[in-house]
């Protein structure tokens, strides 16, 4: 059993600060490692993914094209300018130095006095709750997901957001009475997981992608319905896939542009193929698009040619989990742990340290949020435990 | 008691026909008056409003700027051209001569043999179910709403759509946990009803209008919050009214353009005035816009600056009534009858006959769907009973 004996009292933590003057500043702060309360443990974080949701907090509304490097290579500082028109959206976080990193995994190196906390000592655990881009994270024992023997922190780093989001989509589909679903930006890590879930559960899935390589990637892992929005036949392809699957709910990571409306229009066209009577109000079958990301932050444009039985709205994991309650959430978590190396496996392009995360050349890569360019931060990389 | 002794065996009925070649044809057909079955009655229709929902069926996708008159003054025919690009939306009704008119009122002149039917003989009733632009309408007795003694057909002509829609909005607001609401195109007959309901029930209502006369009209009937979307201070005015009322649900008759998104953004801004903590995902309070009309058939453009707790979707009266069930619907209907001359009074610009409804100069007025230009058709005007 490898146990950090608790000598470290100071640890590095990545911070994001938006100043009132319109400057974003990323830096590494040295923070005290707190002594755990009876029901808490201290985790030495060894793997934490850079998810799109982390990038939002990390960069705020800054134009990263303006990013400048200062400080030293061990203690780098990155500054960037926030366009004046976007400062309004930053009002709630002005002049607060904020820790970043939604989820991660590592080894429990100190434990409080409770049985529950002591039981975790030396174990590899997955954790969620912010501030994971830190060498050490103090957290309640009950918030730790103990990983099976033989699981590395890197394998357990993405136990929450992508696995629970993709399971949450399928669960939402079922609870709202749909029988198949559509997913956009479908070649992402999350999209690949969703394909594995849908294949395992025999759920119809229509994947929408933008490029041929993305289409190839999904077909290679067994996706049956893949529609390329760049193809001239996209609208027909999508309608045909909707007829074949009967999908009436979609989860859209893109948000802006015409795609969400096109999905609704194609659903309506698919439903009307079997209509027997004319209705000016369109099909009576409810069609739903949930926007869960904002890869395109431009306006959502809906050409309303899909009757009145439709809805488009925001979807987030945490309100969904609150809605289904702790017992249902526990079942989803158990499935994630059981299938961590199969259904819920994540692929990373590169593992970087906290200091490397603040290098402009790395930011230029992971900041693009492109499919197949996912980074893992190891806050203890290159640092002796 | 005035009883039509049932001598009429033929009656005029207004018809709308979309031909496969892209022509719309409006005409008067002579149809047989059916003998009522035991549970049916025949109503001599004396008043039927031209609602926006009727105009949709009446004109289809035709460009009424191309309308031409033919036939005789007693038996007029109106033809108009449907733009080729819009013929797809007409696919479900091609070459079917369709009767028009959702609701109306008149006198029961024949009754089937059941007690329920016979009890209505000679009574003035409000009816719903299509084909009301007809001299006589055969309908199930249970579908008739018997009007109180001293109510004219004109007073009872609009018992269903506007009263149940405005009540349905307030009921939807309550059932979905909101405490106040927003309404657009708010100076309409429906909007005036909604103001009277909200004043009576002490419900906060934010009225959105486009002109000063519409604003004046609503203030004159007691509206407290009226925001003019043409005013340069509209966004601030709307946000302030949302802070004052706490409205988090809106019913939008317009559909196209930026208004629906502006309402969501102003709701978010109003909620964030009392926020204590920064959240990148916006307020956790759900914000809802229901689109129930399409006065602007252009695209709906959403600038998503309102977090993730939002939804926009279609809302129609009939699915709403199905959802609440017959008992709850009955309560709404009873309120309409009890308050028919007060809360639910409708104003009409003009009463016209079936033949007059097919005059180009009348179509030019009622086809505009402008506030304060509502027509009533009396299918028996100028025709001896």
XYZ file of C-alpha atoms in Angstrom:
770
model
C 0.000 0.000 0.000
C 1.461 3.314 -1.079
C 0.588 5.879 1.534
C 1.578 9.520 1.447
C 2.383 10.001 5.091
C 0.923 13.444 5.113
C 4.079 15.510 5.248
C 2.949 17.847 2.451
C 1.362 20.937 3.927
C 1.448 23.132 0.821
C 0.281 22.142 -2.656
C -0.102 23.660 -6.076
C -3.552 24.520 -7.410
C -4.491 25.937 -10.813
C -6.469 29.186 -10.567
C -8.539 31.270 -12.985
C -9.158 34.927 -12.215
C -11.211 37.464 -14.165
C -10.252 40.999 -13.203
C -12.660 43.910 -13.310
C -10.431 45.544 -15.973
C -11.233 42.777 -18.476
C -8.124 40.622 -17.989
C -8.155 36.864 -17.484
C -5.235 35.510 -15.454
C -4.345 31.815 -15.125
C -1.754 30.887 -12.523
C -0.645 28.290 -10.003
C -1.353 29.134 -6.378
C 0.285 27.512 -3.401
C -2.463 26.489 -0.991
C -2.440 24.787 2.379
C -3.467 21.121 2.392
C -6.245 21.019 5.001
C -6.298 18.393 7.731
C -9.307 16.138 7.004
C -12.332 16.347 9.319
C -13.584 13.004 10.716
C -15.759 12.296 7.640
C -13.216 13.561 5.088
C -10.201 12.243 3.210
C -7.340 13.916 1.347
C -6.806 12.615 -2.192
C -3.499 12.996 -4.054
C -4.967 13.816 -7.491
C -3.125 12.020 -10.284
C -5.512 12.381 -13.210
C -8.158 14.958 -14.112
C -9.558 15.434 -17.620
C -9.988 18.785 -19.342
C -13.679 18.635 -20.242
C -15.508 21.311 -22.257
C -17.226 22.323 -19.011
C -13.788 22.922 -17.415
C -12.646 25.035 -20.339
C -15.661 27.308 -19.828
C -14.610 28.084 -16.261
C -10.897 28.139 -17.092
C -10.982 30.673 -19.933
C -14.228 32.465 -19.112
C -15.222 34.725 -22.005
C -11.570 35.544 -22.860
C -10.351 35.656 -26.441
C -7.505 33.124 -26.155
C -6.040 34.497 -29.380
C -4.785 37.337 -27.166
C -3.108 34.986 -24.643
C 0.335 36.002 -23.345
C 2.813 34.083 -21.240
C 4.693 35.482 -18.215
C 6.112 34.150 -14.931
C 8.615 31.274 -14.856
C 8.499 27.804 -16.363
C 7.836 26.329 -12.891
C 5.333 29.038 -12.043
C 3.862 30.253 -15.316
C 1.180 32.911 -15.697
C -1.110 33.251 -18.719
C -3.045 36.447 -19.388
C -5.713 37.096 -22.007
C -8.210 39.823 -22.800
C -11.992 39.508 -22.482
C -13.917 41.398 -25.187
C -15.766 44.276 -23.549
C -19.175 43.108 -24.801
C -18.753 39.803 -22.972
C -17.747 41.229 -19.574
C -21.422 41.351 -18.533
C -21.520 37.535 -18.529
C -18.515 37.537 -16.145
C -20.197 39.783 -13.536
C -20.703 36.921 -11.074
C -17.029 35.914 -10.857
C -15.141 39.224 -10.963
C -11.942 39.417 -8.874
C -12.422 35.926 -7.415
C -9.486 33.568 -7.884
C -11.296 30.343 -8.789
C -10.023 26.739 -8.636
C -10.862 24.593 -11.678
C -11.369 20.903 -12.565
C -14.700 19.157 -12.137
C -13.611 15.553 -11.741
C -10.545 13.401 -11.248
C -9.035 10.400 -9.571
C -6.168 9.708 -7.239
C -5.036 7.956 -4.103
C -6.378 8.615 -0.613
C -3.314 9.697 1.393
C -4.914 10.943 4.609
C -8.186 10.101 6.288
C -10.345 11.555 9.037
C -11.203 9.492 12.098
C -14.506 8.013 10.884
C -14.645 4.357 9.828
C -15.868 5.364 6.393
C -12.893 7.668 5.843
C -10.296 5.256 7.283
C -11.607 2.471 5.029
C -10.520 4.484 1.993
C -6.902 5.044 3.071
C -4.558 3.934 0.301
C -7.408 3.267 -2.115
C -7.658 4.699 -5.610
C -10.852 6.748 -5.824
C -12.728 8.795 -8.391
C -13.972 12.157 -7.124
C -16.168 14.987 -8.302
C -16.765 18.492 -7.031
C -14.430 21.106 -8.523
C -10.840 22.174 -7.696
C -9.394 18.931 -9.082
C -6.521 20.704 -10.858
C -4.785 20.581 -7.452
C -2.088 18.332 -6.077
C -4.284 17.447 -3.118
C -8.037 17.618 -2.715
C -9.813 17.295 0.638
C -13.281 15.807 0.158
C -16.061 13.976 2.054
C -15.529 10.206 2.107
C -19.100 9.649 0.884
C -18.299 11.603 -2.287
C -15.536 9.150 -3.216
C -16.157 6.351 -5.653
C -13.728 3.566 -4.681
C -12.332 2.009 -7.854
C -11.852 -1.730 -8.290
C -8.391 -3.171 -7.567
C -6.169 -2.750 -10.619
C -7.737 0.493 -11.839
C -5.306 3.366 -12.400
C -6.195 7.004 -11.643
C -6.019 7.725 -15.395
C -8.607 4.998 -16.035
C -10.865 6.405 -13.345
C -10.378 10.115 -14.081
C -13.572 10.519 -16.139
C -15.997 8.497 -14.026
C -18.635 11.154 -13.652
C -19.320 13.713 -16.336
C -19.189 11.731 -19.589
C -20.438 8.378 -18.200
C -23.303 9.898 -16.194
C -24.184 12.334 -18.997
C -24.417 9.588 -21.617
C -26.352 7.319 -19.241
C -28.500 10.334 -18.313
C -29.426 10.869 -21.956
C -30.638 7.297 -22.351
C -32.437 7.487 -18.997
C -34.107 10.794 -19.995
C -35.159 9.208 -23.293
C -36.826 6.329 -21.415
C -38.446 8.438 -18.693
C -39.975 10.821 -21.238
C -41.461 8.050 -23.342
C -39.134 8.066 -26.341
C -37.645 4.842 -27.706
C -34.573 6.042 -29.624
C -32.421 9.163 -29.656
C -30.296 11.507 -31.760
C -26.885 12.811 -30.677
C -24.852 15.589 -32.302
C -21.075 16.129 -32.225
C -21.384 12.380 -31.910
C -17.750 11.342 -32.387
C -16.681 12.865 -29.053
C -15.541 10.704 -26.116
C -19.067 11.110 -24.774
C -20.579 10.187 -28.140
C -18.499 7.024 -28.336
C -19.672 6.028 -24.851
C -23.257 6.684 -25.878
C -22.800 4.358 -28.857
C -21.465 1.601 -26.609
C -24.394 2.046 -24.188
C -26.963 2.004 -27.014
C -25.427 -1.078 -28.628
C -25.410 -2.886 -25.241
C -28.987 -1.815 -24.431
C -30.393 -2.233 -27.990
C -31.454 1.407 -28.149
C -31.693 3.107 -31.556
C -29.170 5.952 -31.900
C -28.768 8.451 -34.732
C -25.273 9.981 -34.719
C -24.818 13.399 -36.347
C -21.228 14.329 -37.227
C -19.556 16.912 -39.472
C -16.709 15.050 -41.174
C -15.946 11.788 -42.933
C -13.233 10.750 -40.401
C -15.788 11.196 -37.582
C -18.251 9.067 -39.554
C -15.574 6.378 -40.081
C -14.615 6.418 -36.384
C -18.200 5.784 -35.280
C -18.883 3.094 -37.900
C -15.687 1.340 -36.772
C -17.072 1.024 -33.230
C -20.359 -0.362 -34.527
C -22.611 2.695 -34.994
C -25.471 1.857 -37.396
C -26.861 5.322 -38.107
C -24.343 8.072 -38.806
C -25.420 11.233 -40.678
C -22.847 13.720 -41.903
C -24.200 17.268 -41.749
C -21.710 18.340 -44.434
C -23.175 15.889 -46.981
C -25.571 17.314 -49.593
C -27.995 14.502 -48.736
C -27.939 15.283 -44.987
C -31.645 16.156 -44.643
C -32.750 12.991 -46.473
C -30.186 10.861 -44.615
C -31.331 12.190 -41.256
C -35.023 11.754 -42.082
C -34.372 8.179 -43.198
C -32.452 7.384 -39.990
C -35.318 8.871 -37.958
C -37.840 6.727 -39.832
C -35.653 3.663 -39.202
C -35.145 4.325 -35.471
C -38.304 6.248 -34.516
C -36.151 8.707 -32.538
C -38.141 11.693 -31.214
C -35.598 13.120 -28.764
C -32.182 14.623 -29.522
C -29.243 15.749 -27.407
C -27.337 18.567 -29.064
C -23.856 19.665 -27.984
C -23.641 22.423 -30.576
C -26.475 24.792 -29.677
C -26.011 27.482 -32.298
C -27.061 27.485 -35.948
C -29.845 25.624 -37.735
C -29.110 22.033 -36.703
C -31.512 21.782 -33.739
C -34.366 23.059 -35.921
C -33.396 20.733 -38.768
C -33.572 17.776 -36.400
C -37.094 18.779 -35.324
C -38.154 19.290 -38.960
C -36.775 15.883 -39.981
C -38.515 14.235 -37.002
C -41.780 15.821 -38.133
C -41.219 14.672 -41.727
C -40.443 11.153 -40.498
C -43.635 11.096 -38.387
C -45.757 12.464 -41.236
C -44.722 9.625 -43.525
C -47.158 7.466 -41.584
C -49.835 10.165 -41.029
C -53.338 9.271 -42.207
C -55.112 12.600 -41.695
C -54.261 16.235 -42.449
C -53.602 18.459 -39.448
C -52.614 22.087 -39.769
C -50.972 21.802 -36.384
C -48.667 19.007 -37.431
C -48.059 15.634 -35.874
C -49.346 15.178 -32.332
C -46.204 13.251 -31.340
C -43.985 15.334 -29.064
C -40.556 16.086 -30.522
C -37.787 17.192 -28.156
C -34.306 18.643 -28.582
C -32.129 19.156 -25.508
C -29.149 21.495 -25.848
C -26.471 20.334 -23.405
C -23.449 22.188 -24.789
C -22.494 25.295 -26.719
C -19.797 24.339 -29.226
C -21.374 27.008 -31.459
C -22.151 29.993 -29.251
C -23.994 31.784 -32.091
C -27.803 32.106 -32.151
C -30.041 29.055 -32.430
C -32.179 29.526 -35.545
C -35.439 27.579 -35.707
C -37.382 27.447 -38.956
C -40.630 26.295 -37.358
C -41.887 23.788 -39.922
C -42.570 21.110 -37.325
C -46.052 21.810 -35.982
C -46.758 22.582 -32.341
C -45.814 19.357 -30.536
C -42.173 20.242 -29.933
C -39.842 21.611 -27.340
C -36.244 22.703 -27.236
C -34.465 23.433 -23.997
C -31.350 23.220 -21.896
C -30.238 19.929 -20.323
C -27.604 19.572 -17.658
C -26.431 16.511 -15.768
C -26.809 17.833 -12.213
C -30.431 18.976 -12.373
C -31.191 15.627 -14.059
C -29.555 13.700 -11.192
C -31.440 15.793 -8.627
C -34.659 14.954 -10.436
C -34.131 11.185 -10.514
C -32.996 11.085 -6.857
C -30.095 9.371 -5.045
C -31.237 5.757 -5.489
C -31.520 5.993 -9.268
C -28.229 7.901 -9.392
C -26.522 5.165 -7.348
C -27.588 2.570 -9.936
C -26.034 4.628 -12.723
C -22.788 4.993 -10.734
C -22.597 1.254 -10.108
C -22.885 0.606 -13.819
C -20.060 3.066 -14.519
C -17.699 1.307 -12.082
C -18.634 -2.140 -13.390
C -18.018 -1.137 -17.021
C -15.184 1.370 -16.528
C -12.719 -0.408 -18.811
C -15.275 -1.246 -21.518
C -18.371 0.914 -22.061
C -16.994 3.927 -20.217
C -13.375 3.916 -21.334
C -11.952 7.353 -22.227
C -9.100 8.128 -24.573
C -6.628 10.967 -23.968
C -4.206 12.546 -26.392
C -1.714 13.604 -23.750
C -1.012 13.757 -20.041
C 0.281 17.112 -18.823
C 1.329 18.677 -15.518
C -0.272 21.777 -13.953
C 2.566 23.949 -15.259
C 2.247 22.436 -18.747
C -1.477 23.238 -18.716
C -0.454 26.901 -18.658
C 1.788 26.710 -21.732
C 0.432 28.568 -24.745
C 1.253 25.720 -27.128
C -0.792 23.262 -25.048
C -3.688 25.718 -24.617
C -3.768 26.076 -28.406
C -4.468 22.320 -28.657
C -6.818 21.484 -25.773
C -8.592 24.868 -26.057
C -9.925 23.905 -29.489
C -12.241 21.295 -27.923
C -11.782 19.236 -31.070
C -12.819 15.603 -31.290
C -9.809 13.426 -30.508
C -7.734 16.090 -28.735
C -8.620 15.408 -25.117
C -6.045 16.142 -22.426
C -5.531 14.681 -18.985
C -3.926 16.767 -16.245
C -1.767 14.950 -13.686
C -1.273 17.551 -10.955
C 1.477 15.412 -9.442
C 3.347 14.778 -12.682
C 7.045 15.439 -12.158
C 6.559 16.209 -8.474
C 7.893 13.826 -5.865
C 5.139 12.626 -3.548
C -89.763 29.578 -28.569
C -88.552 29.970 -32.138
C -88.260 26.560 -33.706
C -87.130 25.904 -37.244
C -89.531 23.132 -38.118
C -86.921 21.348 -40.131
C -88.111 22.087 -43.626
C -84.637 23.086 -44.838
C -82.954 20.078 -46.411
C -80.146 21.935 -48.207
C -77.839 24.500 -46.689
C -74.827 26.628 -47.646
C -71.405 25.771 -46.339
C -68.111 27.606 -46.896
C -65.397 25.393 -48.386
C -61.646 25.691 -48.861
C -59.912 23.557 -51.482
C -56.207 23.308 -52.319
C -55.717 21.833 -55.768
C -52.676 19.800 -56.747
C -51.805 22.504 -59.320
C -51.165 25.085 -56.568
C -54.520 26.872 -56.650
C -56.580 27.690 -53.569
C -60.334 27.882 -54.181
C -62.880 29.253 -51.698
C -66.553 28.681 -52.495
C -69.991 28.024 -51.058
C -71.221 24.449 -51.374
C -74.813 23.353 -51.050
C -74.898 20.433 -48.656
C -77.687 18.244 -47.305
C -78.785 18.953 -43.728
C -78.509 15.549 -42.051
C -81.326 14.165 -39.919
C -79.990 14.070 -36.332
C -79.262 10.684 -34.747
C -80.851 10.039 -31.308
C -77.979 11.738 -29.446
C -77.567 14.611 -31.918
C -79.065 18.015 -32.579
C -79.062 20.345 -35.584
C -77.997 23.904 -34.807
C -78.882 26.875 -37.006
C -75.535 28.683 -36.793
C -75.992 32.438 -36.341
C -72.561 33.548 -35.230
C -69.066 32.170 -35.787
C -65.864 34.191 -35.311
C -62.978 34.280 -37.764
C -60.103 33.294 -35.482
C -56.428 33.184 -36.572
C -56.712 29.387 -36.435
C -59.592 29.526 -38.946
C -57.644 31.749 -41.307
C -54.884 29.160 -41.415
C -57.255 26.493 -42.695
C -59.189 28.931 -44.898
C -56.272 30.366 -46.871
C -53.732 27.560 -46.453
C -50.341 28.698 -47.678
C -51.864 30.860 -50.464
C -50.535 34.322 -51.197
C -53.784 36.279 -50.808
C -52.232 39.168 -52.727
C -52.970 37.021 -55.800
C -56.656 36.544 -54.889
C -59.191 36.805 -57.757
C -62.987 36.918 -57.646
C -65.289 34.885 -59.920
C -68.775 33.322 -59.709
C -71.839 35.415 -58.825
C -72.559 37.722 -55.897
C -74.831 35.080 -54.372
C -72.396 32.294 -55.141
C -68.932 33.846 -55.209
C -65.677 32.018 -55.802
C -62.245 33.263 -54.711
C -59.068 31.821 -56.199
C -55.467 32.461 -55.126
C -52.047 31.017 -55.882
C -49.906 29.036 -53.441
C -46.146 29.710 -53.831
C -44.507 26.540 -55.111
C -42.109 26.334 -52.174
C -45.018 26.132 -49.744
C -46.964 23.352 -51.515
C -45.079 20.733 -49.481
C -46.850 21.929 -46.337
C -50.208 21.424 -48.115
C -49.556 17.768 -48.990
C -51.989 16.448 -46.394
C -55.029 18.366 -47.721
C -54.641 18.253 -51.511
C -57.876 18.018 -53.561
C -60.066 17.753 -50.442
C -62.865 20.319 -50.223
C -62.690 21.265 -46.538
C -65.338 22.940 -44.367
C -64.065 25.723 -42.078
C -64.989 27.416 -38.789
C -63.873 26.050 -35.425
C -66.546 27.455 -33.123
C -69.878 29.218 -33.166
C -73.293 29.580 -31.619
C -76.862 29.277 -32.756
C -80.278 27.838 -32.013
C -81.100 24.124 -31.815
C -83.770 23.607 -34.493
C -83.977 19.820 -34.627
C -83.213 17.179 -32.060
C -82.712 13.430 -32.006
C -84.915 11.213 -29.862
C -82.747 11.111 -26.717
C -83.786 13.105 -23.651
C -80.493 14.984 -23.714
C -81.030 16.081 -27.328
C -84.707 16.962 -26.882
C -83.895 19.090 -23.813
C -81.876 21.414 -26.055
C -84.619 22.060 -28.634
C -85.085 25.802 -29.071
C -82.121 26.634 -26.833
C -79.235 28.886 -27.811
C -76.023 26.854 -27.629
C -72.316 27.367 -28.173
C -70.617 24.638 -30.204
C -67.140 23.611 -31.208
C -65.802 21.132 -33.749
C -65.229 22.605 -37.217
C -67.547 23.272 -40.186
C -69.239 26.180 -38.352
C -69.261 28.416 -41.449
C -72.428 26.508 -42.396
C -76.094 27.432 -42.163
C -76.766 24.259 -40.191
C -74.457 22.092 -38.155
C -75.401 18.603 -36.902
C -73.564 17.833 -33.653
C -73.720 15.579 -30.570
C -75.901 17.025 -27.814
C -73.120 16.496 -25.263
C -70.854 18.802 -27.289
C -73.321 21.702 -26.894
C -72.804 24.317 -24.205
C -76.326 25.597 -23.383
C -76.129 29.360 -22.880
C -77.995 31.186 -20.100
C -81.383 32.730 -20.946
C -80.890 36.139 -22.552
C -77.586 35.303 -24.271
C -77.474 35.962 -28.021
C -75.578 33.719 -30.466
C -73.168 36.630 -31.108
C -72.420 36.819 -27.391
C -71.809 33.072 -27.253
C -69.924 32.685 -30.550
C -66.445 32.696 -28.988
C -67.039 30.472 -25.953
C -64.235 28.038 -26.590
C -60.994 29.060 -28.225
C -60.127 32.413 -26.654
C -61.712 31.809 -23.222
C -60.275 28.291 -22.808
C -56.907 29.355 -24.240
C -56.531 32.285 -21.840
C -57.736 30.170 -18.898
C -55.428 27.398 -20.106
C -52.437 29.739 -19.953
C -53.121 30.663 -16.330
C -53.797 27.003 -15.492
C -50.537 25.919 -17.190
C -48.678 28.606 -15.247
C -50.068 27.256 -11.951
C -49.577 23.565 -12.763
C -45.940 24.112 -13.771
C -45.080 26.021 -10.615
C -44.839 29.570 -11.947
C -46.569 32.461 -10.179
C -46.899 35.089 -12.912
C -46.795 35.123 -16.709
C -45.839 37.075 -19.820
C -48.090 37.404 -22.896
C -47.152 38.779 -26.317
C -49.405 40.355 -28.956
C -51.194 41.183 -25.722
C -53.811 43.658 -26.992
C -55.723 40.959 -28.888
C -59.219 39.818 -27.842
C -57.485 36.907 -26.139
C -54.984 39.227 -24.463
C -57.748 41.429 -23.096
C -59.476 38.347 -21.662
C -56.210 37.250 -20.085
C -55.878 40.659 -18.412
C -59.400 40.384 -16.988
C -58.668 36.860 -15.671
C -55.362 37.938 -14.111
C -56.913 41.005 -12.477
C -59.759 38.867 -11.072
C -57.374 36.137 -9.860
C -54.590 38.490 -8.648
C -52.039 36.913 -10.999
C -49.084 39.027 -12.184
C -49.177 39.571 -15.968
C -46.585 41.243 -18.190
C -48.154 42.384 -21.468
C -45.869 42.813 -24.496
C -47.279 44.961 -27.327
C -45.843 46.721 -30.384
C -47.616 50.102 -30.485
C -48.651 52.965 -28.243
C -52.416 52.563 -29.012
C -52.163 48.886 -27.939
C -50.423 49.996 -24.748
C -53.157 52.590 -24.098
C -55.911 50.044 -24.739
C -54.497 47.630 -22.157
C -53.824 50.323 -19.541
C -57.415 51.511 -19.994
C -58.728 48.068 -18.975
C -56.482 48.000 -15.916
C -53.257 46.303 -17.095
C -50.377 47.163 -14.718
C -47.376 45.927 -16.710
C -47.313 46.800 -20.402
C -44.008 46.768 -22.321
C -43.788 48.189 -25.831
C -41.283 46.241 -27.933
C -40.860 49.290 -30.214
C -39.604 51.451 -27.333
C -35.811 51.964 -27.059
C -36.069 51.025 -23.372
C -37.890 47.734 -24.081
C -35.241 45.380 -22.638
C -34.963 47.390 -19.407
C -38.764 47.807 -19.189
C -39.327 44.077 -19.655
C -36.612 43.130 -17.128
C -38.106 45.541 -14.581
C -41.629 44.111 -15.110
C -40.206 40.576 -14.674
C -38.489 41.601 -11.432
C -41.759 43.155 -10.222
C -43.955 40.147 -11.101
C -41.521 37.221 -10.846
C -42.899 35.829 -14.129
C -40.909 32.820 -15.401
C -43.327 31.571 -18.085
C -44.410 33.329 -21.291
C -47.027 32.648 -23.953
C -45.973 33.981 -27.327
C -48.364 34.412 -30.259
C -45.677 35.716 -32.598
C -43.195 32.845 -32.876
C -40.698 34.335 -35.312
C -37.885 36.783 -34.634
C -35.905 37.499 -31.482
C -38.700 38.210 -29.003
C -38.965 34.732 -27.444
C -35.209 34.710 -26.795
C -35.304 38.255 -25.427
C -37.983 37.219 -22.958
C -35.812 34.316 -21.726
C -32.764 36.606 -21.475
C -34.707 39.225 -19.506
C -36.087 36.499 -17.188
C -32.518 35.342 -16.573
C -31.363 38.916 -15.923
C -34.270 39.444 -13.520
C -33.420 36.219 -11.641
C -29.711 37.061 -11.475
C -30.423 40.357 -9.734
C -31.003 38.327 -6.584
C -28.263 35.697 -7.247
C -25.717 35.255 -4.475
C -23.229 32.905 -6.161
C -21.614 32.728 -9.597
C -22.703 29.883 -11.842
C -21.423 29.415 -15.361
C -24.635 27.544 -16.132
C -26.881 30.441 -15.186
C -29.800 30.576 -12.804
C -31.229 27.214 -11.734
C -34.793 28.546 -11.997
C -36.569 27.070 -15.025
C -37.619 29.658 -17.607
C -40.286 28.675 -20.144
C -41.634 30.224 -23.345
C -44.607 28.599 -25.071
C -45.240 29.526 -28.691
C -48.979 29.211 -29.351
C -49.291 31.162 -32.604
C -47.297 32.176 -35.638
C -48.067 35.826 -36.417
C -44.453 36.002 -37.630
C -43.784 32.848 -39.632
C -40.065 33.698 -39.970
C -37.387 31.833 -38.031
C -37.205 31.975 -34.243
C -33.759 33.335 -33.334
C -32.454 32.533 -29.857
C -29.345 34.296 -28.562
C -28.711 31.801 -25.766
C -27.597 34.128 -22.964
C -29.933 32.560 -20.425
C -28.084 29.576 -18.988
C -29.362 26.017 -19.245
C -32.581 26.064 -17.206
C -34.888 27.029 -20.054
C -37.284 25.589 -22.557
C -39.195 26.868 -25.547
C -41.909 24.843 -27.210
C -45.274 24.708 -28.888
C -48.488 25.034 -26.864
C -51.949 24.236 -28.155
C -55.288 24.277 -26.387
C -56.465 20.760 -27.280
C -53.442 18.797 -26.089
C -53.581 20.902 -22.906
C -57.244 19.983 -22.337
C -56.499 16.309 -22.963
C -53.746 16.517 -20.385
C -55.851 18.079 -17.634
C -58.783 15.697 -18.252
C -62.545 16.166 -18.574
C -63.265 17.191 -14.959
C -60.780 20.041 -14.934
C -61.966 21.088 -18.419
C -65.571 21.153 -17.209
C -64.620 23.607 -14.442
C -63.028 25.922 -16.985
C -66.140 25.734 -19.197
C -68.411 26.549 -16.272
C -66.394 29.643 -15.529
C -66.660 30.744 -19.173
C -70.478 30.475 -19.153
C -70.750 32.219 -15.771
C -68.582 35.158 -16.902
C -69.521 35.271 -20.594
C -70.666 38.907 -20.559
C -67.835 40.154 -18.357
C -64.426 38.397 -18.298
C -64.963 36.564 -21.573
C -66.719 39.212 -23.669
C -65.495 39.475 -27.280
C -65.638 42.488 -29.548
C -66.242 42.227 -33.293
C -65.677 44.849 -35.954
C -68.338 43.541 -38.317
C -70.894 40.806 -38.873
C -70.831 39.331 -42.388
C -72.675 36.627 -44.316
C -71.065 33.550 -45.921
C -71.138 35.269 -49.339
C -69.627 38.443 -47.865
C -66.809 36.371 -46.352
C -65.774 35.612 -49.945
C -65.540 39.257 -51.040
C -62.005 40.429 -51.722
C -62.530 43.712 -49.847
C -63.563 41.843 -46.678
C -60.748 39.312 -47.022
C -58.317 42.228 -47.189
C -59.522 43.348 -43.731
C -60.042 40.137 -41.746
C -57.090 38.423 -43.456
C -54.703 40.906 -41.836
C -55.359 39.379 -38.379
C -54.790 42.849 -36.943
C -55.712 43.712 -33.351
C -59.194 45.251 -33.344
C -60.306 43.927 -36.746
C -62.146 40.766 -35.728
C -65.049 39.563 -37.864
C -68.098 37.489 -37.029
C -69.726 35.336 -39.693
C -73.512 34.885 -39.492
C -74.169 32.038 -41.941
C -77.877 32.813 -41.816
C -77.544 36.573 -42.361
C -79.982 37.706 -45.049
C -81.423 34.207 -45.446
C -84.987 33.504 -44.307
C -85.132 30.685 -41.779
